[in-house]
């Protein structure tokens, strides 16, 4: 019976064809409807991005071992008064004197050695961050800083180490307070007070399981440089005799020896570099004066290079202790300009309304968020995204992240500049108790921070969006790219419909090497992109020139290079049918690959890049065709294309963003150079992305727009 | 069929016991066989000794309270009379000398710090990474490698009362062992069944203080087992309070209130198990304590807590204890004894074995005792005796006048 049926079926469809598998059929359906799919996906991607503040979850302490706030503070007023005595001694020294810096170090070292802890000096030569094209993504190296440092400028950090009385000394917690020994600054003295109060307490307690390192970083050459060079020396010991000899000879006759001799009267100040165990966490403590605050606030900075973040648990612990124990207001940075945008408020109102309606339909759905919360969340999220995308660390904590140490910068700003000693002591007490609590909590850790998230965006100090949520928006944005590429390819290589029956419309006729010429073009443009990215290295060697001049040289050289390339590769043959489709198809594929790669290296960059590049690539179509068509739709497309390709040009994009944030007042061409210079100086992958993915794709889109078909 | 089995078993044992008595009578041998013989089945076995197995299944500093729980219970059962050699203590033991401990070499279960649980005489039998599911099951079932010392073995017999206390992190039908293994309710039930088969206990009290502790008893089927859990399925077991000086929670609620109950008792108190069970207040525990009593025959109101948490024995005075061992036991007799309860065990605790030691006086007393037991109603016997006295009295009065 069945056999008969089978035969009948076979008879009904004479040329027997295997039915493709469901996934293949699904792919074909998606490709044939690529326009609809791409519109839906892109819209959904952008909507998902704006929904992120609503989807943010409250932070929670994920690691059981941390137990923040379970122990009561042991800090007493004696510690505070002792710390204040130190601060007075430091500030009373005449700042005008040439050796005030040495004297301050001596005072500090004396106080530390009186506590009975190990004290050491660490001298370093600050080096300017240089553009080294081959050093992207490479680990921080020791050789870099050690070449031909001039003896004239060096900084000296003071390091105190408490050995945990009952522990094995395999782990350590680092406290950092940047301090300029040459200058008198009341806020820096305040941070030294706080640091010393905590340190003197910790030198007495019995419950330490990890060594405590207090690094008073000499900030006269910048806070980051001193911390980074100390970390480099900590982690990468130098065994070569020549370099150490070089360094010593450099300091010979300088006042570091003087400094050592003077302080050696009672206690040993170690001459060698002192180390403790591997670092479990690091806290950078700063005090700043910010005018016009309602209460004492604590700002948390967490972003390290290339958008790396410390474990969320560290921020959670700080936030929990600051809010629930010490009553400080915790802030994370946000874009204040976002708060002024009307449409964000309208969007917030709308979402609030939708949430309320949903809540009234089903009380289980609780995704409503009040409008101010939404706007605040958006502003914070935008800043978080931007800071991560830049890839530049937001403080000295970034140096720790390079060694996989979780670190954050805590910037405490008092309500007013305290003149009353009692109020000042109370402020120190609260800040020092916060630090003590964090140290005690981290001290309870058994392993490295690993329990909570490393990939997240903050929407407030106590709310975060995890990787699983924010990836959705990005995935939706880039999902149409391969579909559109495939669909374009099919269209371009379709045999003439006149010669074939309608039955075989979807059958792909493979002409395998047709895309090669398009790929060649794309490759050439990307090679040009590499050339453009390397140019600044040579331009920056030009002595005595302004950033504006640099920019202009760079711009003209790049344009010249592009012109040369164009003239070399220009084909004189008549444009073939389907040429621009092939080009667009290959461009889109390359953008897809570039964005995916970038999302692994630095997600925020890829997200922001996708917002610009995806519409630019998808919309690109020769203007000639649109003009020939002359319908409303094509005019709309022309307008969109022109606008997007204008904004997508990196310098224009930079100035537009800057203008939106800070107003279009004074613009300097040099600013873009300075900005890019900071990117490469910090080894930010964003620089590579702009040079090697964004710029070539922008050129290719422009090429498609101006294509003569 | 099933109902017949116990009868058959008991009759076989009766035969065995009578044979043994015959041997005793003929060769006048002093040994503890009599005690064994009289305990023919678990229902009628005399309570011989008390054991406690106290297990803390977690480690790491933030689980301080579990170790404090276990040590507190250790202290309590020791205070109530179970000697150290009959307590198997399994602890990760990483708290007292933890570098995070503000009070080195001390462990407290209360923030008032009145009582240091980690004094001089804490004997930890299994410590650190020895606290594994395998070792735990070996202890219960007695299947040790030959090199394991006696102090690490649960050398109980079929007259033993065993307290098994466990604390740590648990879930639905499992108990975590040091973040690396799990003990499942099936494993526990299987081990208890083996213990029953091997006559390793008369009565067993399992007390568990974890989240969803009640689920751990789901698979238990062996008679003579009583179980107490700190929480029902779906409930958490909470810590009682935080010691902000040490910086950790120091005791769990269930254990805290158990200890509070026992702190009011001494060895001679007759507080019953039902009083202990009723002392748990769900509002204070923040969970519902659970008791499984269906496998346990005696009325809980009549069972004193010291049956499990202490070691209160019936003692019989003897004239000379030391002449009671005229010769060593022969291997043959060892074989007669059941299970792997080695004969040396009878000497390990003098207190309980007094009753087993044979001397004329003891023998008379014990035979009297056993006869008393065989007589059905003592009251009528006494009454008959009183009635019989009356004529004697009358006759004697008549003779004297």
mmCIF file of N, CA and C in Angstrom, chain A residues 474 477-478 480-482 485 522 526 583-599 606 609-618 620 689 692-701 704:
data_model
loop_
_atom_site.group_PDB
_atom_site.id
_atom_site.type_symbol
_atom_site.label_atom_id
_atom_site.label_comp_id
_atom_site.label_asym_id
_atom_site.label_seq_id
_atom_site.Cartn_x
_atom_site.Cartn_y
_atom_site.Cartn_z
ATOM 1 N N UNK A 474 22.652 44.146 20.829
ATOM 2 C CA UNK A 474 23.728 44.080 19.845
ATOM 3 C C UNK A 474 23.475 42.957 18.848
ATOM 4 N N UNK A 477 20.995 43.917 16.401
ATOM 5 C CA UNK A 477 21.509 44.896 15.434
ATOM 6 C C UNK A 477 22.322 44.231 14.335
ATOM 7 N N UNK A 478 23.170 43.291 14.702
ATOM 8 C CA UNK A 478 24.057 42.732 13.681
ATOM 9 C C UNK A 478 23.448 41.528 12.977
ATOM 10 N N UNK A 480 20.882 41.154 10.982
ATOM 11 C CA UNK A 480 20.508 41.275 9.568
ATOM 12 C C UNK A 480 21.701 41.287 8.624
ATOM 13 N N UNK A 481 22.893 41.595 9.129
ATOM 14 C CA UNK A 481 24.029 41.769 8.220
ATOM 15 C C UNK A 481 24.292 40.546 7.344
ATOM 16 N N UNK A 482 24.461 39.353 7.914
ATOM 17 C CA UNK A 482 24.723 38.211 7.026
ATOM 18 C C UNK A 482 23.552 37.914 6.107
ATOM 19 N N UNK A 485 23.687 40.371 3.290
ATOM 20 C CA UNK A 485 24.826 40.058 2.437
ATOM 21 C C UNK A 485 24.481 38.889 1.517
ATOM 22 N N UNK A 522 37.627 45.671 -1.346
ATOM 23 C CA UNK A 522 37.462 45.802 0.107
ATOM 24 C C UNK A 522 38.794 45.636 0.807
ATOM 25 N N UNK A 526 40.872 48.283 3.185
ATOM 26 C CA UNK A 526 41.281 47.967 4.556
ATOM 27 C C UNK A 526 42.783 48.124 4.721
ATOM 28 N N UNK A 583 29.881 44.299 -4.190
ATOM 29 C CA UNK A 583 30.734 45.107 -3.309
ATOM 30 C C UNK A 583 30.051 45.313 -1.964
ATOM 31 N N UNK A 584 28.771 45.649 -2.029
ATOM 32 C CA UNK A 584 28.043 45.896 -0.787
ATOM 33 C C UNK A 584 27.955 44.621 0.039
ATOM 34 N N UNK A 585 27.745 43.527 -0.670
ATOM 35 C CA UNK A 585 27.634 42.254 0.036
ATOM 36 C C UNK A 585 28.930 41.935 0.784
ATOM 37 N N UNK A 586 30.062 42.115 0.112
ATOM 38 C CA UNK A 586 31.339 41.819 0.767
ATOM 39 C C UNK A 586 31.596 42.812 1.908
ATOM 40 N N UNK A 587 31.264 44.100 1.658
ATOM 41 C CA UNK A 587 31.453 45.103 2.713
ATOM 42 C C UNK A 587 30.676 44.720 3.959
ATOM 43 N N UNK A 588 29.420 44.336 3.746
ATOM 44 C CA UNK A 588 28.577 43.998 4.898
ATOM 45 C C UNK A 588 29.151 42.805 5.641
ATOM 46 N N UNK A 589 29.650 41.821 4.878
ATOM 47 C CA UNK A 589 30.249 40.657 5.545
ATOM 48 C C UNK A 589 31.436 41.082 6.388
ATOM 49 N N UNK A 590 32.250 41.975 5.823
ATOM 50 C CA UNK A 590 33.443 42.404 6.563
ATOM 51 C C UNK A 590 33.049 43.194 7.800
ATOM 52 N N UNK A 591 32.034 44.047 7.669
ATOM 53 C CA UNK A 591 31.561 44.796 8.837
ATOM 54 C C UNK A 591 31.068 43.840 9.902
ATOM 55 N N UNK A 592 30.354 42.824 9.463
ATOM 56 C CA UNK A 592 29.830 41.829 10.397
ATOM 57 C C UNK A 592 30.968 41.171 11.170
ATOM 58 N N UNK A 593 31.976 40.751 10.427
ATOM 59 C CA UNK A 593 33.113 40.089 11.084
ATOM 60 C C UNK A 593 33.821 41.067 12.027
ATOM 61 N N UNK A 594 34.024 42.294 11.525
ATOM 62 C CA UNK A 594 34.715 43.294 12.343
ATOM 63 C C UNK A 594 33.970 43.584 13.629
ATOM 64 N N UNK A 595 32.645 43.728 13.534
ATOM 65 C CA UNK A 595 31.860 44.043 14.731
ATOM 66 C C UNK A 595 31.879 42.886 15.712
ATOM 67 N N UNK A 596 31.772 41.673 15.181
ATOM 68 C CA UNK A 596 31.781 40.523 16.093
ATOM 69 C C UNK A 596 33.116 40.417 16.813
ATOM 70 N N UNK A 597 34.205 40.612 16.064
ATOM 71 C CA UNK A 597 35.524 40.555 16.702
ATOM 72 C C UNK A 597 35.645 41.634 17.765
ATOM 73 N N UNK A 598 35.162 42.822 17.425
ATOM 74 C CA UNK A 598 35.279 43.930 18.369
ATOM 75 C C UNK A 598 34.422 43.692 19.601
ATOM 76 N N UNK A 599 33.281 43.033 19.417
ATOM 77 C CA UNK A 599 32.418 42.809 20.573
ATOM 78 C C UNK A 599 33.084 41.868 21.570
ATOM 79 N N UNK A 606 31.886 48.009 20.132
ATOM 80 C CA UNK A 606 31.142 47.327 19.084
ATOM 81 C C UNK A 606 29.684 47.774 19.088
ATOM 82 N N UNK A 609 29.604 51.272 17.699
ATOM 83 C CA UNK A 609 29.955 51.187 16.292
ATOM 84 C C UNK A 609 28.822 50.601 15.468
ATOM 85 N N UNK A 610 28.167 49.585 16.014
ATOM 86 C CA UNK A 610 27.076 48.944 15.281
ATOM 87 C C UNK A 610 25.927 49.918 15.069
ATOM 88 N N UNK A 611 25.691 50.791 16.064
ATOM 89 C CA UNK A 611 24.605 51.762 15.925
ATOM 90 C C UNK A 611 24.819 52.651 14.700
ATOM 91 N N UNK A 612 26.088 52.911 14.376
ATOM 92 C CA UNK A 612 26.384 53.785 13.240
ATOM 93 C C UNK A 612 26.557 52.978 11.958
ATOM 94 N N UNK A 613 27.372 51.930 12.047
ATOM 95 C CA UNK A 613 27.773 51.219 10.837
ATOM 96 C C UNK A 613 26.651 50.393 10.229
ATOM 97 N N UNK A 614 25.827 49.779 11.070
ATOM 98 C CA UNK A 614 24.806 48.881 10.526
ATOM 99 C C UNK A 614 23.823 49.635 9.629
ATOM 100 N N UNK A 615 23.233 50.749 10.090
ATOM 101 C CA UNK A 615 22.357 51.466 9.161
ATOM 102 C C UNK A 615 23.105 51.988 7.943
ATOM 103 N N UNK A 616 24.340 52.453 8.156
ATOM 104 C CA UNK A 616 25.093 52.988 7.019
ATOM 105 C C UNK A 616 25.284 51.919 5.953
ATOM 106 N N UNK A 617 25.666 50.724 6.380
ATOM 107 C CA UNK A 617 25.917 49.657 5.418
ATOM 108 C C UNK A 617 24.627 49.172 4.778
ATOM 109 N N UNK A 618 23.596 49.034 5.584
ATOM 110 C CA UNK A 618 22.365 48.468 5.051
ATOM 111 C C UNK A 618 21.694 49.421 4.066
ATOM 112 N N UNK A 620 23.181 51.786 2.230
ATOM 113 C CA UNK A 620 24.003 52.247 1.109
ATOM 114 C C UNK A 620 23.497 51.684 -0.216
ATOM 115 N N UNK A 689 39.904 49.823 16.120
ATOM 116 C CA UNK A 689 38.580 49.641 15.523
ATOM 117 C C UNK A 689 38.274 50.788 14.570
ATOM 118 N N UNK A 692 40.704 50.518 11.472
ATOM 119 C CA UNK A 692 40.731 49.343 10.611
ATOM 120 C C UNK A 692 39.359 48.766 10.305
ATOM 121 N N UNK A 693 38.349 49.161 11.021
ATOM 122 C CA UNK A 693 37.009 48.676 10.691
ATOM 123 C C UNK A 693 36.114 49.836 10.259
ATOM 124 N N UNK A 694 36.056 50.843 11.127
ATOM 125 C CA UNK A 694 35.077 51.888 10.883
ATOM 126 C C UNK A 694 35.415 52.720 9.647
ATOM 127 N N UNK A 695 36.652 53.210 9.613
ATOM 128 C CA UNK A 695 37.026 54.113 8.519
ATOM 129 C C UNK A 695 36.960 53.430 7.147
ATOM 130 N N UNK A 696 37.539 52.235 6.986
ATOM 131 C CA UNK A 696 37.425 51.587 5.670
ATOM 132 C C UNK A 696 35.976 51.332 5.277
ATOM 133 N N UNK A 697 35.161 50.951 6.227
ATOM 134 C CA UNK A 697 33.778 50.675 5.889
ATOM 135 C C UNK A 697 33.052 51.951 5.498
ATOM 136 N N UNK A 698 33.418 53.025 6.154
ATOM 137 C CA UNK A 698 32.819 54.304 5.792
ATOM 138 C C UNK A 698 33.205 54.663 4.358
ATOM 139 N N UNK A 699 34.485 54.449 4.027
ATOM 140 C CA UNK A 699 34.952 54.741 2.659
ATOM 141 C C UNK A 699 34.225 53.866 1.652
ATOM 142 N N UNK A 700 34.062 52.597 2.004
ATOM 143 C CA UNK A 700 33.387 51.675 1.087
ATOM 144 C C UNK A 700 31.933 52.076 0.882
ATOM 145 N N UNK A 701 31.278 52.497 1.961
ATOM 146 C CA UNK A 701 29.892 52.942 1.830
ATOM 147 C C UNK A 701 29.830 54.156 0.899
ATOM 148 N N UNK A 704 30.160 53.032 -2.573
ATOM 149 C CA UNK A 704 28.921 52.464 -3.113
ATOM 150 C C UNK A 704 27.946 53.579 -3.469
#
